[in-house]
Tab-separated table of C-alpha atoms in Angstrom:
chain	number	residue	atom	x	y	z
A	20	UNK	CA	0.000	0.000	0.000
A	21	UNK	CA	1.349	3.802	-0.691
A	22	UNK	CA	0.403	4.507	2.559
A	23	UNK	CA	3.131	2.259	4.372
A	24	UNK	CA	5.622	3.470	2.122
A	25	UNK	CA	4.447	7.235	2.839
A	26	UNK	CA	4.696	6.300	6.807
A	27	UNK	CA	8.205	4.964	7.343
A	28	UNK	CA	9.223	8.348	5.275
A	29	UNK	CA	6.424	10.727	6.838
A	30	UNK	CA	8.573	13.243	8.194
A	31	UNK	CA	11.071	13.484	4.707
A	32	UNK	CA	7.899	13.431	2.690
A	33	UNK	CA	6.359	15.748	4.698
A	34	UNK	CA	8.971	18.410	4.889
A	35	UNK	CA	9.182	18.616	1.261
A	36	UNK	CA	5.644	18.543	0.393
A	37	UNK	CA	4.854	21.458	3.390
A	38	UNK	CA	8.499	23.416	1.574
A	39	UNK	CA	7.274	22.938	-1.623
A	40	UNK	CA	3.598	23.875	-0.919
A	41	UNK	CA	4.926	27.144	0.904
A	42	UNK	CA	6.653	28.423	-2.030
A	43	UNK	CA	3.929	28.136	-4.367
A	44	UNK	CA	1.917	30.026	-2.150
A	45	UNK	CA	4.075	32.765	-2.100
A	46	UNK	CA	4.215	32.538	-5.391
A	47	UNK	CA	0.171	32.482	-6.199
A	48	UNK	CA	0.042	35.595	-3.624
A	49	UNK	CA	2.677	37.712	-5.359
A	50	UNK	CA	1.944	37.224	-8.805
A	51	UNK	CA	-2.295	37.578	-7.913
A	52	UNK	CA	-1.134	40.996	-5.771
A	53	UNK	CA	0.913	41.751	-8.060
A	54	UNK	CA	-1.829	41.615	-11.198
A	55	UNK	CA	-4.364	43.058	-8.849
A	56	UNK	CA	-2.089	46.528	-8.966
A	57	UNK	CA	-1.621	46.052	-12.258
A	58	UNK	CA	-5.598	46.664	-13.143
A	59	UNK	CA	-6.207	48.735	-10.224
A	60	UNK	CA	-7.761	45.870	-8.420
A	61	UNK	CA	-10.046	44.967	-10.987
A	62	UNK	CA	-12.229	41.858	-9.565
A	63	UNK	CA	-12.108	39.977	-12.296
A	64	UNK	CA	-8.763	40.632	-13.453
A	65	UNK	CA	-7.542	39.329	-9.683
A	66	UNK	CA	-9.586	36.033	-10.035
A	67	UNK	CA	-8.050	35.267	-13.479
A	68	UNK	CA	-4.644	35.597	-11.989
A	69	UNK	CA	-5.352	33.405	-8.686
A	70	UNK	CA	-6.648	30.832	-11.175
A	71	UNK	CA	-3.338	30.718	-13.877
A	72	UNK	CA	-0.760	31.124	-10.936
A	73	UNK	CA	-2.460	28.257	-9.302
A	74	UNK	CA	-2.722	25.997	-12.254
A	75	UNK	CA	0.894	26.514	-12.834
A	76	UNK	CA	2.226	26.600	-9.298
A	77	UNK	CA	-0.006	23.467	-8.908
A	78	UNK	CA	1.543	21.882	-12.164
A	79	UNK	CA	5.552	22.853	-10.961
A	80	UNK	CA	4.803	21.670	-7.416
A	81	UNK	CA	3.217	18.198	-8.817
A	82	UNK	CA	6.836	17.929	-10.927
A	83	UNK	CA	9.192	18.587	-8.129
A	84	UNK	CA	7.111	16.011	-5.787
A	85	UNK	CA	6.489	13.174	-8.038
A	86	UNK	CA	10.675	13.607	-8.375
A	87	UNK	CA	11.237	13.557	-4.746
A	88	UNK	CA	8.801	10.917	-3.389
A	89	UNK	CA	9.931	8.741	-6.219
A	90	UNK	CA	13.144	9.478	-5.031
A	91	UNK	CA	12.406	8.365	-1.470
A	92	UNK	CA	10.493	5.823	-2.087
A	93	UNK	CA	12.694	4.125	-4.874
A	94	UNK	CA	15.627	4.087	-2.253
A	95	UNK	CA	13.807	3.043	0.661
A	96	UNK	CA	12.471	0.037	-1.045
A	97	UNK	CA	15.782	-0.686	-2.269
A	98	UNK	CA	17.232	-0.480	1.459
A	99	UNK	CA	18.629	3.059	1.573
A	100	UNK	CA	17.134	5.461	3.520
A	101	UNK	CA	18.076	8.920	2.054
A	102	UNK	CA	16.795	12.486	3.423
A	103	UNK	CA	15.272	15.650	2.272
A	104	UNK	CA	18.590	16.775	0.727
A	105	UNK	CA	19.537	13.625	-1.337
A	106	UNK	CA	15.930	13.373	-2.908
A	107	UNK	CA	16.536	16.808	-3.786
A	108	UNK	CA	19.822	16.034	-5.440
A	109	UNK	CA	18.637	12.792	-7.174
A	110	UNK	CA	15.596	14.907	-8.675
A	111	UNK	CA	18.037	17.868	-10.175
A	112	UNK	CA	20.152	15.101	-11.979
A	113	UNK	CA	17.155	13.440	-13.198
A	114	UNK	CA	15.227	16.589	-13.702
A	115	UNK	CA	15.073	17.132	-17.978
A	116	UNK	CA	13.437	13.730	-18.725
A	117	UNK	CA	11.625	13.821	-15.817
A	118	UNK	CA	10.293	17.565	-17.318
A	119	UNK	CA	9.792	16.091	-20.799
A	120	UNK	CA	7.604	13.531	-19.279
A	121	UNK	CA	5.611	15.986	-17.917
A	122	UNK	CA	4.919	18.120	-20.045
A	123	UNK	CA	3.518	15.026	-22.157
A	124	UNK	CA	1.897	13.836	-19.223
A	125	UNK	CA	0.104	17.120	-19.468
A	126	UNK	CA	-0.096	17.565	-23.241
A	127	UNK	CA	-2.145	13.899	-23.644
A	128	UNK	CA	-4.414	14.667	-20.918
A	129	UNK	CA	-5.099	17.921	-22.052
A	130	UNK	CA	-5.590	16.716	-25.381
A	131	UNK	CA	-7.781	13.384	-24.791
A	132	UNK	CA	-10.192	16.072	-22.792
A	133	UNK	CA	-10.259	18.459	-24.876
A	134	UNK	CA	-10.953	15.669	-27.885
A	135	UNK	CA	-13.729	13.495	-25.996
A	136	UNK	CA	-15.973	17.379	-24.767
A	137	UNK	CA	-16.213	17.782	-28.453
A	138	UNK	CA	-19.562	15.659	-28.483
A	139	UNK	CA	-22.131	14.622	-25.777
A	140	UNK	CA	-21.582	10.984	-26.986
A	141	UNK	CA	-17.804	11.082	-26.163
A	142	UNK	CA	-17.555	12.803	-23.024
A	143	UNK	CA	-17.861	9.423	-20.900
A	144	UNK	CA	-14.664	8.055	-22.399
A	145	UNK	CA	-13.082	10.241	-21.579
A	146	UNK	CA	-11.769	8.816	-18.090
A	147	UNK	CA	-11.228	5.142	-19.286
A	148	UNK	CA	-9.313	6.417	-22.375
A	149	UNK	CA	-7.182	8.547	-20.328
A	150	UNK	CA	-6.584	5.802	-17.730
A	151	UNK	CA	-5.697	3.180	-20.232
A	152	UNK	CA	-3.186	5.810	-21.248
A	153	UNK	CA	-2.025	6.942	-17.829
A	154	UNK	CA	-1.424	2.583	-17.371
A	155	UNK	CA	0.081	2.284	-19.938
A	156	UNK	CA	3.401	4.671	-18.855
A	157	UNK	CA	2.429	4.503	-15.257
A	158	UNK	CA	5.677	3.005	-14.167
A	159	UNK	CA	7.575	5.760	-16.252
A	160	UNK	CA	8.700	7.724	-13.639
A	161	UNK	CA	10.473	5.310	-11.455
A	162	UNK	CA	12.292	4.109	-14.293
A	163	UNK	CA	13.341	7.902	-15.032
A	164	UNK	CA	14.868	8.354	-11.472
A	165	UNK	CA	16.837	4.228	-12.283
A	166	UNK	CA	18.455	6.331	-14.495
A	167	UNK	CA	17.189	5.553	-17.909
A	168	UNK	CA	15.729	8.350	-20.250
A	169	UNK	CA	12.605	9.417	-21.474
A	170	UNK	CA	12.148	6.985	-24.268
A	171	UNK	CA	13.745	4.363	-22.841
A	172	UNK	CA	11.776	4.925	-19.432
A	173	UNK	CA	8.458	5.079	-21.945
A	174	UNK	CA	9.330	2.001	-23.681
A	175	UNK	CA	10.194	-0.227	-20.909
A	176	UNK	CA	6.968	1.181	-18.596
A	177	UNK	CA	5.234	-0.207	-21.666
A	178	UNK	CA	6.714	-3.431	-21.650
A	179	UNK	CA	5.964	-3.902	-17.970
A	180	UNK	CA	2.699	-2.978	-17.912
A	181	UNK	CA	1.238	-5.295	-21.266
A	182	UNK	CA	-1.472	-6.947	-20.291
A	183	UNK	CA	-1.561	-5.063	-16.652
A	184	UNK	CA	-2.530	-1.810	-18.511
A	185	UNK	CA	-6.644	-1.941	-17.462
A	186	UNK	CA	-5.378	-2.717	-13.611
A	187	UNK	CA	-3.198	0.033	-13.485
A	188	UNK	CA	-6.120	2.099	-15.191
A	189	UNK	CA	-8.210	1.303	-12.480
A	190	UNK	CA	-6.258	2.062	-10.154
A	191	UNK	CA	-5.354	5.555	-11.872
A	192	UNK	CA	-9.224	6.304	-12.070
A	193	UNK	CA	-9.634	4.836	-7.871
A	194	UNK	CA	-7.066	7.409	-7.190
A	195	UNK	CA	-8.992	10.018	-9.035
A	196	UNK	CA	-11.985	9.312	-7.223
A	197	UNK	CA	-10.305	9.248	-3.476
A	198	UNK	CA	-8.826	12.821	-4.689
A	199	UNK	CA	-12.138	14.400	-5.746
A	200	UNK	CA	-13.642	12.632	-1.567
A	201	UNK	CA	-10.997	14.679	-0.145
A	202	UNK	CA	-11.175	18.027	-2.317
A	203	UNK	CA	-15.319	18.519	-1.197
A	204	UNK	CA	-14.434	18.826	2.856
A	205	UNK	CA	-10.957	20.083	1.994
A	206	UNK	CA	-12.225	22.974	-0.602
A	207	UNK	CA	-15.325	23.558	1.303
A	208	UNK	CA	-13.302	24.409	4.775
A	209	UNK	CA	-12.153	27.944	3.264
A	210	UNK	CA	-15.963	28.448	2.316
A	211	UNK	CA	-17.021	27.638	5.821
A	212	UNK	CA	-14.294	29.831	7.213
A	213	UNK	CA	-15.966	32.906	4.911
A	214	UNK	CA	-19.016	32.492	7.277
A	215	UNK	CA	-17.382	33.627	9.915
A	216	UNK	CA	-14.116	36.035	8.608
A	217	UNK	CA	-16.779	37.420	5.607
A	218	UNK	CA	-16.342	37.270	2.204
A	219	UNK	CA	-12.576	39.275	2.207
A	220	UNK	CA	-11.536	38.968	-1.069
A	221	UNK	CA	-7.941	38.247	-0.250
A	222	UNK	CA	-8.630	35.910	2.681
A	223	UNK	CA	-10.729	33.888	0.643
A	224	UNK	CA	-8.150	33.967	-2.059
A	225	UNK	CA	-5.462	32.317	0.343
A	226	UNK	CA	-7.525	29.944	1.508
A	227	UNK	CA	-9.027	28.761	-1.557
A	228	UNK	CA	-5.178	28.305	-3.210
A	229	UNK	CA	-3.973	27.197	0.027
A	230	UNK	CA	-6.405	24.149	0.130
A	231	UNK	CA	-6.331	23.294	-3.707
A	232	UNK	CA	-2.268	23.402	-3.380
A	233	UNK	CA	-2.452	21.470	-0.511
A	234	UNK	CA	-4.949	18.834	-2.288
A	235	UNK	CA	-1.798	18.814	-5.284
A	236	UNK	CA	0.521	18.004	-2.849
A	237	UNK	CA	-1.056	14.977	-0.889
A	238	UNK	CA	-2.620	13.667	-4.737
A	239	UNK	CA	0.962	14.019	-6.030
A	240	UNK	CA	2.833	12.603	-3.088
A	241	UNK	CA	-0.028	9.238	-2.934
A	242	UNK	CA	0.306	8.785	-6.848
A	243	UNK	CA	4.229	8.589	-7.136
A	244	UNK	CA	4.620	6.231	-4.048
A	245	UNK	CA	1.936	3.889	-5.812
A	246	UNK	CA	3.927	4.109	-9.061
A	247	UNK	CA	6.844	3.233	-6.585
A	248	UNK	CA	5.551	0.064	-5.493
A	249	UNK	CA	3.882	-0.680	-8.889
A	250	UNK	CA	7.003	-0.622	-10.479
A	251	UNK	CA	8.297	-2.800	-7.575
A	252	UNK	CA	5.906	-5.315	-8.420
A	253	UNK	CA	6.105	-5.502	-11.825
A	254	UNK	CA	9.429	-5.938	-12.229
A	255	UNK	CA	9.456	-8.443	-9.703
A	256	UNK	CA	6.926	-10.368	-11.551
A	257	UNK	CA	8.209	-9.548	-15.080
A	258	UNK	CA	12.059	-9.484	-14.799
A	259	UNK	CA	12.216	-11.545	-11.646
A	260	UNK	CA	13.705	-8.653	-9.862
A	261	UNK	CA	13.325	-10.048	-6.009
A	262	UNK	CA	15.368	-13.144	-7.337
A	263	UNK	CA	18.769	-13.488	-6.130
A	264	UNK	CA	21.196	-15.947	-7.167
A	265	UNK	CA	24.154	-17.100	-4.554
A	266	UNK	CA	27.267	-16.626	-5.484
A	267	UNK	CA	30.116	-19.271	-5.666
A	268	UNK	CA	32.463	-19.106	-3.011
């Protein structure tokens, strides 16, 4: 279970995730404040802003976790406990095919959307075409931090996952579906909060990208430890990775 793996690391996982959700706060609040001035404080022009700086803070901070937890939780299964500072360092040497894999992470989901809302008859494929795709390279990423490259990463998460790709799917689209459970109590807390502060527009602003940040981070830090132990697994399975042969003495 991700969870396990995401306990024996808690506090390394944690630190980064609460790091890397602090500076993309900061970053949301300047550049909104700093639009806001720009037009004079022009409502609309300030909600636009809070909504692009999060979508792109949100998309950076989901990069630089699913490096680190993979990171972490690549070593630790492997029997090497490394800290804050070495997942950092293993991410930064790692960090150009782990990029190009998300930005056609991004690109195909974007797309397949985009594609199925065309028509009313197409919209419900939309999730089990995307999850046969997201199966398909779901093991990717670990094989980026092993050291290979993007192709090679793409090919070989490929070759693991034939015949496994509608499991992984499903469990893609269950972790979809846990996400969206936690976002309604987790997005509706800032809401609730209005009751009682009013309805401040910068208050509301923090807390609203505060909680949807917060919901990238956990999402992000639960997905790569599952592609963690999925790789794991289907190595072991495939390659016979948890085999080892004595040597001769």
């Amino acid at each position: 279970m991700p969870f396990a793996l995401i306990q024996a690391n808690i506090t390394t996982l944690g630190g980064l995730g609460l790091a890397g959700l602090l500076v993309a706060e900061i970053v949301v609040v300047t550049l909104t404040a700093s639009f806001s001035d720009l037009t004079d404080g022009s409502d609309a022009a300030t909600w636009w802003s809070a909504v692009l700086s999060t979508a792109v803070c949100a998309w950076l901070l989901r990069y630089f976790l699913r490096g680190v937890t993979t990171a972490i939780g690549w070593s630790a299964l492997s029997g090497v406990r490394v800290g804050a500072r070495e997942a950092v360092r293993q991410f930064r040497i790692r960090a150009l095919p782990l990029l190009v894999f998300q930005l056609l992470f991004t690109l195909v989901g974007v797309s397949v959307i985009v594609v199925c809302s065309l028509l009313i008859v197409t919209a419900p494929i939309a999730l089990p075409w995307l999850g046969r795709l997201r199966g398909k390279r779901f093991v990717a990423v670990p094989e980026i931090l092993a050291g290979a490259g993007h192709a090679d990463a793409v090919r070989h998460a490929k070759v693991l996952a034939a015949g496994s790709e509608w499991s992984l799917a499903g469990l893609w689209m269950t972790q979809r579906a846990l996400f969206a459970l936690v976002a309604v109590p987790l997005l509706g807390i800032p809401l609730f909060l209005t009751e009682f502060t009013g309805t401040h527009r910068w208050p509301v602003i923090v807390l609203l990208t505060s909680a949807v940040l917060l919901l990238v981070a956990f999402g992000e830090i639960v997905e790569a430890s599952s592609r963690v132990l999925c790789y794991i697994d289907l190595r072991c399975r495939r390659e016979g990775l948890d085999i080892r042969i004595p040597r001769r003495r």
